[in-house]
Amino acid sequence: MAKTGKSTATIHNVAEACGVSARTVSRVMNGQAHVRPALRERILETAQAMGYRPDPSARALKSGRKRIIGIVVNAVSSDTTFKRIEHISKLCSAWEHAVLVRFAENSEMEESTVESLMPWCDGMVIFSNLRTVRSPVLDSLTENGFPFMLVDPPHPVPYPAVRIDRARGYREAAEYLIGKGRKKPVLLVEHFRSGDRIRGFKKGLQSAGIPFSDDMIFSTGKEYAGGRNAAPELIRAIRKKKADAVICHNDKMVLGLMNAFIREGIHVPKDAALIGYDDDSFTPYTSPAITTIAQLGGNPADFIFEQIRDNIENGTAMKSKTLRTGLIIRESA
Amino acid sequence: MAKTGKSTATIHNVAEACGVSARTVSRVMNGQAHVRPALRERILETAQAMGYRPDPSARALKSGRKRIIGIVVNAVSSDTTFKRIEHISKLCSAWEHAVLVRFAENSEMEESTVESLMPWCDGMVIFSNLRTVRSPVLDSLTENGFPFMLVDPPHPVPYPAVRIDRARGYREAAEYLIGKGRKKPVLLVEHFRSGDRIRGFKKGLQSAGIPFSDDMIFSTGKEYAGGRNAAPELIRAIRKKKADAVICHNDKMVLGLMNAFIREGIHVPKDAALIGYDDDSFTPYTSPAITTIAQLGGNPADFIFEQIRDNIENGTAMKSKTLRTGLIIRESA
DNA sequence: TTGTATGCGTTATCAC
DNA sequence: GTGATAACGCATACAA
């Protein structure tokens, strides 16, 4: 019993102070019926005065409900992810649930992270980078009826998930560029997680009647540095008239690329149009402002929260959802 | 007893399966001595096979240690804050502690957020925007010996805290600009939390022998938009030769400002030097790359974690720390 | 080296 | 409308 210097009041202290039984205090604290209004009032005041707060551990032990939602985040922790966590967390607070966040060191660790977090919480949100289609751990959660939801998994998976249809946005972007008279749009992606982007890009070309060839796909490192480092190769392509527009993996990449272009005298959008992905908060403020593919159709955090809450409170089955993406047109394309 | 579809094994199930008492299983699970190696091995295997994990609630209830660290984040949740949370969270994971994150809606709510989170955890990290010097809630935590640490509070406070000496960096920035021959450096800040920036700026002017006047302080809204919106006024000042350098509240503000400058043909750094704050990840990748004031002297997350862990494990008294800031010179100044 | 018994603070069953 | 009592799963003082 490692004491925590606690002077915290218990339900019995409150009961005694009010001359009632613990059961009655419990009723009041949980807003249950069958307590005289006057008494309820008095107990509430006393509890307040004594600084009494029900012990979450005891409550969880007895009731089986921990009132905690777990969030597993993978190494790839972007601003977008954090914003979603913040949003979910606030919704949970209003629901009087706490939020436990744990970061998986890498995608291999994701499963063990889920497993270790599970006993702490009533439900989980997993920002997944799972490489496989099935997962023993997730299968076992499913069997036990433990509610969880994957967010933006890299592959189609047989679990409740919020998916993001990036292909659509990339297709739209390609079509838009061609519609604007571009002849040689190319795609600049990170090595990982780019399958849907490429697919959408190809479809866009196809529907616009431009033949796809492998040399339209460039790949690079992450974010700003990825953009900057890819610049020399792309500038070469632009000067050789082999490219007149670049659709990027994300907006950070655009920023890195665009500024490298500026240094070399490549004008955006005249010499090369640029399109990003994410609708990052800086995109309206650059010069030129960045045209970007954004996730549309509402905040996934709301959907995720509702699914998990409804499952926990009413046993509603978890539903999946696919969010579409679309183009936000600014100046860079 | 709202069941959570649990088929989870208890310590007794494991004990029974091994033909031993729960006491022995408990010893094994907690790595205590006095168990025959062979038996320990067998219990470990059985526990593993049965998927047994000690129930955190029961464990916490009995031992008084929840193995949870709480993190309170205020409305101002920047990337920097998130990176620190991630860092602390990972350290806690290695320490086999979970991390509970709760967002205060605003600084008025900060105290009640702290209060409501307290019963959940053994220690707390508070990214504080506290407006007052003393806080009844923090006083009561202190009295109870509950370990907590404030991160970057806006004012000096009588609690354990990691402070960031922004004044120093702003002073250094002002001196640097003047050393580079600038005659009219000005400061562009957000309305809130700018006292130390102004103080440092003034000191820098003073030590460089340039008289301070109130029209050297401009104030604006937050981040990118704040920078962009302040541009017209600053451009006027620059054209009237009333300004030839701007030190900003943060790097985002520089980005918004700089791009507005570019649109109006103001050259950076020729017409106006620009200095930001935060060493935001994009600063090396803009054109020109942004000179910025950065927090130096190690990651505060490490220090915070150590303080709290040492207090919880050994009762070590919490220490405070002040981190210095300094200039990172790139191209914009 | 191992086991027995007790209680942490709460909620739920059942009686009054 | 209210109260005695048991039980949740675990850790520990104490006994063997």
XYZ file of C-alpha atoms (C1' of nucleotides) in Angstrom:
698
model
C 0.000 0.000 0.000
C 2.285 2.717 -1.237
C 0.477 5.716 0.098
C 0.020 8.719 -2.091
C -0.283 11.174 0.745
C -3.991 10.910 0.223
C -6.444 12.626 2.479
C -9.248 11.853 0.106
C -12.692 11.322 1.505
C -14.503 8.061 0.808
C -18.163 7.363 0.298
C -18.377 6.220 3.912
C -17.024 9.473 5.253
C -19.719 11.310 3.386
C -22.356 8.828 4.511
C -21.324 9.198 8.118
C -21.225 12.966 7.929
C -24.766 12.938 6.629
C -25.995 10.244 8.954
C -27.026 7.996 6.092
C -25.716 4.776 4.607
C -23.153 4.511 1.840
C -25.829 3.096 -0.397
C -27.722 6.350 -0.322
C -24.680 8.416 -1.086
C -23.965 6.088 -3.967
C -27.479 6.654 -5.265
C -26.985 10.382 -5.161
C -23.581 10.331 -6.794
C -24.909 8.233 -9.647
C -28.032 10.296 -10.091
C -30.308 7.385 -9.334
C -33.892 7.739 -8.204
C -35.440 6.979 -4.833
C -33.781 9.593 -2.674
C -35.682 12.382 -0.927
C -34.885 15.615 -2.759
C -33.920 17.416 0.443
C -31.615 14.589 1.436
C -30.084 14.399 -1.997
C -29.353 18.090 -1.807
C -27.724 17.780 1.585
C -25.562 14.862 0.511
C -24.456 16.681 -2.596
C -23.426 19.673 -0.529
C -21.580 17.607 2.006
C -19.742 15.674 -0.691
C -18.763 18.938 -2.310
C -17.604 20.382 0.993
C -15.545 17.326 1.837
C -14.030 17.266 -1.616
C -15.334 13.785 -2.155
C -14.858 12.233 -5.573
C -15.742 8.610 -6.254
C -12.599 6.557 -6.708
C -12.397 5.588 -10.379
C -10.560 2.361 -9.623
C -13.114 1.105 -7.142
C -15.922 2.165 -9.365
C -14.381 0.396 -12.343
C -13.643 -2.717 -10.365
C -17.175 -3.015 -9.161
C -19.069 -1.931 -12.239
C -16.824 -3.409 -14.892
C -16.858 -0.084 -16.689
C -13.645 1.848 -16.596
C -14.941 4.987 -18.251
C -11.771 5.160 -20.234
C -11.298 5.199 -23.987
C -7.901 4.191 -25.298
C -6.229 5.744 -28.299
C -3.352 4.026 -30.032
C -1.221 6.205 -32.246
C 1.409 4.998 -34.613
C 4.830 6.459 -35.233
C 3.341 8.484 -38.050
C 1.856 11.159 -35.857
C 0.886 14.091 -38.018
C -0.852 17.301 -37.028
C -4.025 15.859 -38.473
C -3.802 12.911 -36.133
C -3.287 15.178 -33.178
C -6.232 17.342 -34.074
C -8.396 14.264 -34.256
C -7.148 13.072 -30.903
C -7.950 16.434 -29.397
C -11.408 16.321 -30.859
C -12.145 12.803 -29.662
C -10.731 13.626 -26.279
C -13.029 16.589 -25.841
C -16.050 14.554 -26.826
C -15.042 11.917 -24.302
C -14.640 14.511 -21.562
C -18.184 15.692 -22.135
C -19.225 12.049 -21.851
C -17.305 11.874 -18.578
C -14.815 9.443 -19.933
C -11.077 9.751 -19.728
C -8.772 9.216 -22.673
C -5.677 7.082 -22.502
C -3.149 7.722 -25.253
C -0.404 5.324 -26.143
C 2.091 5.632 -28.969
C 3.197 2.522 -30.811
C 6.867 2.732 -31.657
C 6.288 1.235 -35.089
C 3.710 -0.791 -36.956
C 5.136 -4.059 -35.667
C 4.446 -2.856 -32.125
C 0.940 -1.785 -32.932
C -0.667 -5.059 -31.964
C 1.115 -5.446 -28.675
C 0.297 -1.843 -27.859
C -3.355 -2.548 -28.455
C -3.143 -5.652 -26.332
C -1.488 -3.901 -23.429
C -3.880 -0.980 -23.504
C -7.005 -3.095 -23.671
C -7.364 -3.963 -19.979
C -7.349 -0.261 -19.171
C -10.324 0.793 -21.204
C -13.826 0.129 -22.437
C -13.148 0.890 -26.063
C -10.336 1.847 -28.369
C -9.524 4.067 -31.311
C -6.599 2.851 -33.359
C -4.791 5.122 -35.761
C -3.527 2.153 -37.651
C -0.562 1.394 -39.818
C -1.254 -2.309 -39.746
C 0.549 -4.021 -42.600
C -1.600 -7.112 -42.671
C -5.229 -7.651 -43.498
C -6.041 -9.703 -40.424
C -4.691 -9.326 -36.929
C -4.914 -11.969 -34.193
C -5.211 -9.287 -31.552
C -8.016 -7.447 -33.326
C -9.730 -10.754 -34.003
C -9.687 -11.528 -30.319
C -11.048 -8.089 -29.443
C -13.856 -8.696 -31.887
C -14.622 -12.086 -30.364
C -14.781 -10.578 -26.895
C -17.146 -7.892 -28.109
C -14.622 -5.224 -27.207
C -15.449 -2.110 -29.217
C -12.733 -0.549 -31.314
C -12.403 1.436 -34.464
C -9.540 1.764 -36.902
C -8.770 5.138 -38.376
C -7.446 5.321 -41.907
C -5.872 1.873 -42.130
C -3.461 1.535 -45.071
C -5.300 -1.478 -46.466
C -8.856 -2.727 -46.563
C -9.442 -4.604 -43.318
C -12.333 -6.671 -41.963
C -12.788 -4.468 -38.898
C -14.851 -1.398 -38.104
C -12.951 1.484 -39.637
C -13.077 4.988 -40.916
C -11.509 4.897 -44.325
C -10.429 7.818 -46.413
C -10.983 7.563 -50.122
C -7.835 9.314 -51.249
C -8.058 7.825 -54.720
C -11.031 9.994 -55.487
C -9.288 13.236 -54.600
C -6.202 12.336 -56.572
C -8.343 11.409 -59.520
C -10.172 14.712 -59.290
C -6.869 16.541 -59.074
C -5.519 14.881 -62.198
C -8.712 15.603 -64.111
C -8.694 19.196 -62.950
C -5.137 19.765 -64.107
C -5.803 18.298 -67.511
C -8.988 20.278 -67.781
C -6.888 23.372 -67.142
C -4.729 22.487 -70.106
C -1.827 20.738 -68.404
C -0.257 18.102 -70.620
C 2.164 16.379 -68.329
C 0.944 16.019 -64.758
C 3.151 13.891 -62.528
C 2.790 12.446 -59.053
C 5.279 12.828 -56.222
C 4.687 10.411 -53.345
C 6.316 8.986 -50.269
C 7.372 5.394 -50.519
C 4.862 4.217 -47.972
C 1.083 4.386 -48.157
C 0.905 5.670 -51.687
C -1.058 2.937 -53.432
C -4.409 4.713 -53.362
C -2.862 7.967 -54.498
C -1.316 6.289 -57.521
C -4.536 4.486 -58.318
C -6.548 7.687 -58.260
C -3.986 9.527 -60.306
C -4.029 6.850 -63.001
C -7.804 6.864 -63.156
C -7.829 10.596 -63.538
C -5.407 10.436 -66.446
C -7.386 7.666 -68.016
C -10.710 9.458 -67.812
C -9.083 12.529 -69.311
C -7.587 10.506 -72.113
C -3.934 10.927 -71.234
C -1.834 7.770 -71.330
C -0.117 6.815 -68.100
C 3.536 5.919 -68.026
C 5.748 4.885 -65.144
C 7.954 7.930 -65.421
C 5.037 10.016 -64.191
C 5.515 8.657 -60.690
C 8.291 10.152 -58.594
C 8.972 9.013 -55.093
C 10.803 10.698 -52.268
C 11.224 11.037 -48.509
C 8.797 12.528 -46.044
C 7.237 15.952 -45.858
C 9.218 19.180 -46.315
C 12.550 17.496 -46.877
C 10.992 15.027 -49.282
C 9.702 17.928 -51.335
C 12.949 19.801 -51.341
C 15.045 16.767 -52.140
C 12.863 15.819 -55.062
C 13.139 19.280 -56.577
C 16.247 18.836 -58.760
C 14.811 15.829 -60.527
C 11.459 17.496 -61.058
C 13.032 20.702 -62.263
C 14.918 18.706 -64.832
C 11.679 17.114 -65.974
C 9.954 20.473 -66.148
C 12.726 22.010 -68.220
C 12.627 19.053 -70.580
C 8.866 19.603 -70.898
C 8.271 16.218 -69.337
C 6.229 17.716 -66.509
C 4.060 20.787 -66.085
C 2.209 19.911 -62.882
C 2.999 17.994 -59.702
C 0.478 16.394 -57.407
C 2.160 15.731 -54.076
C 1.792 13.332 -51.198
C 0.895 16.151 -48.829
C 1.027 19.889 -48.337
C 4.298 19.864 -46.460
C 5.885 18.264 -49.466
C 4.423 20.997 -51.646
C 5.911 23.644 -49.399
C 9.367 22.113 -49.574
C 9.094 21.645 -53.315
C 7.589 25.025 -54.087
C 10.274 26.940 -52.274
C 12.956 24.965 -54.028
C 11.233 25.838 -57.302
C 11.207 29.501 -56.405
C 14.934 29.424 -55.754
C 15.526 27.982 -59.182
C 13.270 30.403 -60.938
C 10.524 27.913 -61.676
C 7.283 29.830 -61.481
C 4.250 28.291 -59.784
C 1.734 27.809 -61.304
C 2.944 29.094 -64.673
C 5.842 26.674 -65.191
C 4.432 24.010 -62.949
C 1.126 23.680 -61.144
C 1.272 22.216 -57.646
C -1.360 20.325 -55.694
C -1.010 19.002 -52.170
C -2.995 16.869 -49.783
C -4.332 17.525 -46.262
C -5.533 21.101 -46.351
C -2.831 21.854 -43.830
C -3.395 25.065 -41.930
C -0.663 26.991 -43.734
C -1.938 26.342 -47.250
C -3.985 29.558 -47.578
C -1.048 31.645 -46.385
C 1.756 30.696 -48.723
C 2.519 32.542 -51.904
C 1.041 31.265 -54.070
C -1.604 29.752 -51.796
C -1.604 25.987 -52.144
C -4.328 24.098 -53.981
C -4.929 20.929 -52.059
C -6.896 17.724 -51.794
C -8.868 17.732 -48.566
C -10.781 15.161 -46.653
C -14.458 16.097 -46.886
C -17.671 14.824 -45.461
C -17.419 15.778 -41.843
C -14.973 15.213 -39.052
C -14.172 11.534 -38.606
C -13.737 12.146 -34.893
C -17.451 12.709 -34.462
C -18.318 9.502 -36.246
C -15.745 7.477 -34.355
C -16.901 8.799 -31.031
C -20.543 8.113 -31.756
C -19.860 4.569 -32.857
C -17.930 3.711 -29.748
C -20.251 5.479 -27.352
C -23.339 3.905 -28.854
C -21.758 0.506 -28.714
C -20.761 0.876 -25.081
C -24.015 2.425 -23.929
C -26.545 0.614 -26.085
C -24.696 -2.293 -27.594
C -25.226 -0.893 -31.078
C -23.122 -2.667 -33.672
C -20.122 -0.700 -34.926
C -20.439 0.674 -38.419
C -17.698 1.619 -40.833
C -17.549 4.670 -42.993
C -15.606 5.942 -45.947
C -14.863 9.638 -46.172
C -14.447 11.208 -49.548
C -11.791 13.659 -50.539
C -11.976 16.535 -52.971
C -10.111 19.465 -54.368
C -9.813 22.850 -52.694
C -8.682 25.245 -55.338
C -6.355 28.091 -54.437
C -3.539 29.545 -56.488
C -0.858 26.946 -56.998
C -2.936 25.046 -59.551
C -22.404 -4.844 -13.215
C -22.635 -3.772 -16.817
C -20.717 -6.543 -18.451
C -18.199 -5.731 -21.117
C -18.401 -9.052 -22.831
C -15.385 -10.014 -20.789
C -14.006 -13.481 -20.832
C -10.901 -12.254 -19.087
C -9.099 -14.625 -16.781
C -8.519 -13.646 -13.161
C -5.625 -14.366 -10.902
C -7.626 -17.156 -9.355
C -8.212 -18.880 -12.664
C -4.494 -18.929 -13.237
C -3.837 -20.115 -9.695
C -6.314 -22.916 -10.035
C -4.964 -23.964 -13.420
C -1.512 -24.219 -11.876
C -2.656 -25.854 -8.656
C -1.224 -23.029 -6.556
C -2.692 -20.161 -4.548
C -3.422 -16.709 -5.882
C -0.700 -15.390 -3.626
C 1.918 -17.230 -5.605
C 0.603 -16.053 -8.923
C 0.629 -12.520 -7.567
C 4.257 -12.944 -6.583
C 5.135 -14.071 -10.063
C 3.215 -11.325 -11.805
C 4.909 -8.685 -9.710
C 8.344 -10.174 -10.091
C 8.757 -10.813 -6.391
C 11.187 -13.302 -4.911
C 10.515 -16.584 -3.123
C 9.057 -18.641 -5.924
C 10.698 -21.794 -7.252
C 12.116 -20.975 -10.684
C 10.404 -23.935 -12.293
C 7.067 -22.975 -10.764
C 7.472 -19.346 -11.759
C 8.123 -20.463 -15.293
C 5.053 -22.644 -15.354
C 2.825 -19.906 -13.951
C 4.135 -17.411 -16.446
C 3.385 -19.779 -19.295
C -0.072 -20.563 -18.038
C -0.889 -16.894 -17.546
C 0.307 -16.207 -21.049
C -1.724 -19.071 -22.461
C -4.865 -17.982 -20.642
C -4.353 -14.408 -21.750
C -4.297 -13.284 -18.156
C -3.537 -9.637 -17.471
C -3.835 -8.204 -13.963
C -6.850 -5.930 -13.775
C -5.551 -2.369 -13.489
C -8.560 -1.239 -11.487
C -8.229 -3.916 -8.869
C -4.524 -3.412 -8.685
C -4.919 0.334 -8.289
C -7.653 0.001 -5.713
C -5.556 -2.272 -3.570
C -2.170 -0.688 -3.959
C -3.189 2.943 -4.127
C -1.038 3.358 -7.214
C -2.906 3.822 -10.427
C 0.102 3.724 -12.719
C -1.383 6.576 -14.665
C 0.086 9.991 -15.383
C -2.336 12.737 -16.294
C -1.645 15.436 -18.825
C -3.738 18.586 -18.921
C -3.550 20.590 -22.107
C -4.957 24.014 -22.588
C -6.800 25.364 -25.592
C -3.501 26.561 -26.968
C -2.406 23.227 -28.325
C 0.477 23.775 -30.679
C 2.572 21.226 -32.509
C 5.243 21.780 -29.912
C 2.847 20.786 -27.170
C 1.878 17.668 -29.031
C 5.451 16.643 -29.596
C 6.097 17.005 -25.903
C 3.052 14.949 -25.072
C 4.223 12.246 -27.413
C 7.626 12.257 -25.822
C 6.329 12.106 -22.271
C 3.876 9.422 -23.261
C 6.598 7.220 -24.658
C 8.710 7.622 -21.548
C 5.707 6.664 -19.445
C 5.042 3.585 -21.554
C 8.562 2.382 -20.927
C 7.906 2.955 -17.224
C 4.743 0.860 -17.589
C 2.508 3.769 -16.857
C -0.451 4.875 -18.919
C -1.048 8.466 -19.927
C -4.371 10.195 -19.549
C -4.816 13.303 -21.665
C -7.462 15.883 -21.015
C -7.969 19.170 -22.827
C -9.114 22.190 -20.869
C -11.549 24.231 -22.914
C -9.988 27.487 -21.751
C -7.806 28.813 -18.985
C -10.763 29.305 -16.676
C -11.471 25.590 -16.944
C -7.904 24.616 -16.283
C -8.310 24.262 -12.550
C -11.465 22.220 -12.687
C -9.868 20.027 -15.318
C -6.948 19.407 -13.029
C -9.287 18.674 -10.168
C -11.355 16.200 -12.124
C -8.329 14.416 -13.525
C -6.560 14.076 -10.204
C -8.403 11.025 -8.849
C -7.415 9.127 -11.977
C -3.699 9.413 -11.703
C -0.554 9.385 -9.568
C 0.949 12.524 -11.000
C 0.191 15.258 -13.463
C 1.789 17.383 -16.145
C -0.008 20.644 -16.748
C 0.554 22.662 -19.896
C -0.635 25.737 -18.153
C -2.236 28.984 -19.156
C -3.072 29.877 -15.601
C -3.795 33.576 -15.326
C -3.171 33.877 -11.635
C -0.099 33.422 -9.517
C -1.698 31.135 -6.964
C -4.313 28.475 -7.534
C -6.449 26.883 -4.787
C -6.479 23.600 -6.663
C -2.726 23.496 -7.117
C -2.266 24.529 -3.501
C -4.365 21.593 -2.411
C -2.435 19.207 -4.628
C 0.749 20.481 -3.054
C -0.630 19.980 0.451
C -1.613 16.427 -0.359
C 1.834 15.707 -1.714
C 0.382 14.988 -5.120
C 3.177 15.397 -7.673
C 2.602 17.714 -10.600
C 4.605 19.914 -12.863
C 3.617 22.973 -14.829
C 4.975 23.439 -18.308
C 5.667 26.935 -19.518
C 3.255 28.853 -17.313
C 2.620 32.411 -18.548
C 3.630 33.938 -15.225
C 6.046 33.110 -12.435
C 4.273 30.669 -10.131
C 5.149 29.105 -6.780
C 4.841 25.557 -8.094
C 7.232 23.085 -9.675
C 7.533 24.174 -13.270
C 9.555 24.111 -16.414
C 9.910 27.670 -17.487
C 11.099 28.961 -20.801
C 13.188 32.074 -20.778
C 11.844 33.674 -23.921
C 13.108 37.096 -22.929
C 16.651 35.968 -23.527
C 16.013 34.814 -27.063
C 14.144 37.973 -27.976
C 16.909 40.047 -26.534
C 19.479 38.110 -28.505
C 17.402 38.560 -31.634
C 17.188 42.322 -31.199
C 20.908 42.581 -30.564
C 21.662 40.430 -33.572
C 19.567 42.571 -35.889
C 21.175 45.774 -34.716
C 24.595 44.187 -34.963
C 23.736 43.413 -38.577
C 23.066 47.097 -39.171
C 19.297 47.238 -38.821
C 18.121 50.570 -37.523
C 14.449 50.033 -36.865
C 13.619 46.573 -35.545
C 10.027 46.113 -34.471
C 8.149 43.402 -32.623
C 4.949 41.719 -33.794
C 3.189 39.769 -31.050
C -0.095 38.146 -30.205
C -2.138 39.902 -27.599
C -1.734 37.142 -25.078
C 1.449 35.837 -23.473
C 3.708 38.440 -24.934
C 5.108 40.104 -21.820
C 8.401 38.255 -21.789
C 8.890 38.779 -25.493
C 8.464 42.519 -25.126
C 10.758 42.604 -22.130
C 13.514 40.788 -23.962
C 13.103 42.945 -27.021
C 13.415 46.132 -24.996
C 16.509 44.861 -23.240
C 18.105 44.013 -26.536
C 17.466 47.498 -27.880
C 18.773 49.024 -24.714
C 22.000 47.045 -24.672
C 22.534 47.983 -28.325
C 21.911 51.620 -27.607
C 18.720 52.065 -29.592
C 15.912 53.909 -27.833
C 12.669 52.048 -27.425
C 9.364 53.579 -28.335
C 5.856 52.202 -28.144
C 5.341 52.294 -31.888
C 7.877 49.495 -32.169
C 5.330 47.046 -30.807
C 2.673 45.764 -33.168
C 0.070 43.295 -32.077
C -2.122 40.969 -34.063
C -4.093 37.737 -34.075
C -2.769 34.221 -33.956
C -0.351 32.384 -36.197
C -0.536 32.499 -40.013
C -3.571 34.745 -40.177
C -2.095 37.054 -37.576
C 0.978 37.448 -39.724
C -0.929 38.067 -42.912
C -3.362 40.488 -41.350
C -0.592 42.544 -39.836
C 1.185 42.844 -43.175
C -0.441 46.051 -44.500
C 0.435 48.021 -41.420
C 3.991 46.721 -41.366
C 4.477 47.328 -45.048
C 3.459 50.938 -44.513
C 5.999 51.227 -41.713
C 8.704 49.665 -43.863
C 8.015 52.013 -46.765
C 8.132 54.980 -44.424
C 11.494 53.700 -43.171
C 9.982 53.198 -39.749
C 10.843 49.510 -39.743
C 13.495 47.354 -41.351
C 13.160 44.152 -39.310
C 10.315 42.284 -37.639
C 10.673 39.857 -34.774
C 7.515 37.768 -34.584
C 5.562 35.893 -31.979
C 6.202 32.598 -33.731
C 7.247 31.022 -36.991
C 3.735 30.603 -38.292
C 3.281 34.304 -38.011
C 6.485 34.815 -39.963
C 5.218 32.560 -42.718
C 1.958 34.459 -43.028
C 3.773 37.782 -42.938
C 6.575 36.825 -45.262
C 4.287 35.623 -47.999
C 2.232 38.770 -47.754
C 5.491 40.719 -48.086
C 6.441 38.754 -51.186
C 3.116 39.574 -52.794
C 3.719 43.255 -52.217
C 7.271 43.185 -53.462
C 8.888 43.614 -50.095
C 12.083 41.614 -50.204
C 13.159 39.522 -47.233
C 15.698 40.065 -45.800
C 16.795 43.058 -47.900
C 13.842 45.358 -47.209
C 12.927 43.733 -43.953
C 14.597 41.043 -41.899
C 12.279 38.500 -40.260
C 12.802 36.438 -37.137
C 10.356 33.909 -35.715
C 10.039 31.747 -32.639
C 9.703 27.990 -32.149
C 12.028 26.492 -34.727
C 8.951 25.044 -36.363
C 9.681 22.150 -38.680
C 9.056 24.121 -41.848
C 11.503 26.937 -41.108
C 14.465 25.444 -42.994
C 12.325 24.819 -46.065
C 10.841 28.187 -46.846
C 12.412 30.662 -49.205
C 14.156 32.427 -47.637
C 14.634 29.949 -44.789
C 13.409 31.442 -41.542
C 15.761 32.632 -38.833
C 14.164 31.744 -35.535
C 14.436 31.810 -31.779
C 14.495 28.260 -30.468
C 14.191 26.696 -27.092
C 17.568 25.237 -26.199
C 19.002 23.203 -23.392
C 17.423 19.839 -23.897
C 13.960 18.469 -24.184
C 11.748 19.549 -21.306
C 9.854 16.278 -21.589
C 12.816 14.339 -20.225
C 13.152 16.609 -17.240
C 9.452 16.599 -16.495
C 9.268 12.845 -16.673
C 12.251 12.349 -14.401
C 10.904 14.714 -11.790
C 7.570 13.014 -11.599
C 8.909 9.494 -11.725
C 11.502 10.162 -9.045
C 8.897 11.743 -6.843
C 6.510 8.842 -7.205
C 9.111 6.130 -6.839
C 11.476 7.649 -4.301
C 9.657 10.615 -2.867
C 12.289 12.964 -4.258
C 11.208 16.588 -4.048
C 10.170 18.150 -7.338
C 12.614 20.599 -8.836
C 11.935 23.411 -11.257
C 13.980 24.331 -14.261
C 14.318 27.219 -16.642
C 15.195 26.520 -20.248
C 17.031 29.107 -22.234
C 16.280 30.187 -25.754
C 18.616 31.331 -28.462
C 18.876 32.313 -32.076
C 19.082 29.890 -34.984
C 20.301 31.867 -37.944
C 19.055 31.015 -41.405
C 18.309 33.383 -44.272
C 15.452 35.655 -43.302
C 17.625 37.713 -40.979
C 8.970 -21.431 -0.428
C 3.987 -21.214 -0.241
C -0.845 -20.371 1.527
C -4.820 -17.999 4.344
C -7.321 -14.189 5.341
C -8.480 -9.479 4.954
C -9.751 -5.180 2.937
C -9.086 -1.368 -0.711
C -14.004 1.900 -2.231
C -17.553 1.103 -4.758
C -22.074 -0.752 -6.588
C -25.938 -4.085 -6.481
C -29.057 -7.431 -4.302
C -32.408 -7.785 -1.301
C -34.814 -6.817 2.684
C -37.264 -3.456 5.449
C -37.186 5.728 0.441
C -33.389 3.648 2.887
C -29.920 0.404 4.878
C -27.139 -3.928 5.878
C -24.240 -6.937 3.320
C -21.742 -9.120 -0.296
C -18.642 -9.038 -4.061
C -15.589 -7.060 -7.868
C -9.845 -8.739 -8.525
C -5.966 -7.950 -6.482
C -1.946 -7.282 -2.989
C -0.242 -7.938 1.393
C 0.425 -8.975 6.702
C 0.902 -12.907 8.743
C 1.038 -17.767 9.428
C 2.862 -22.247 8.151
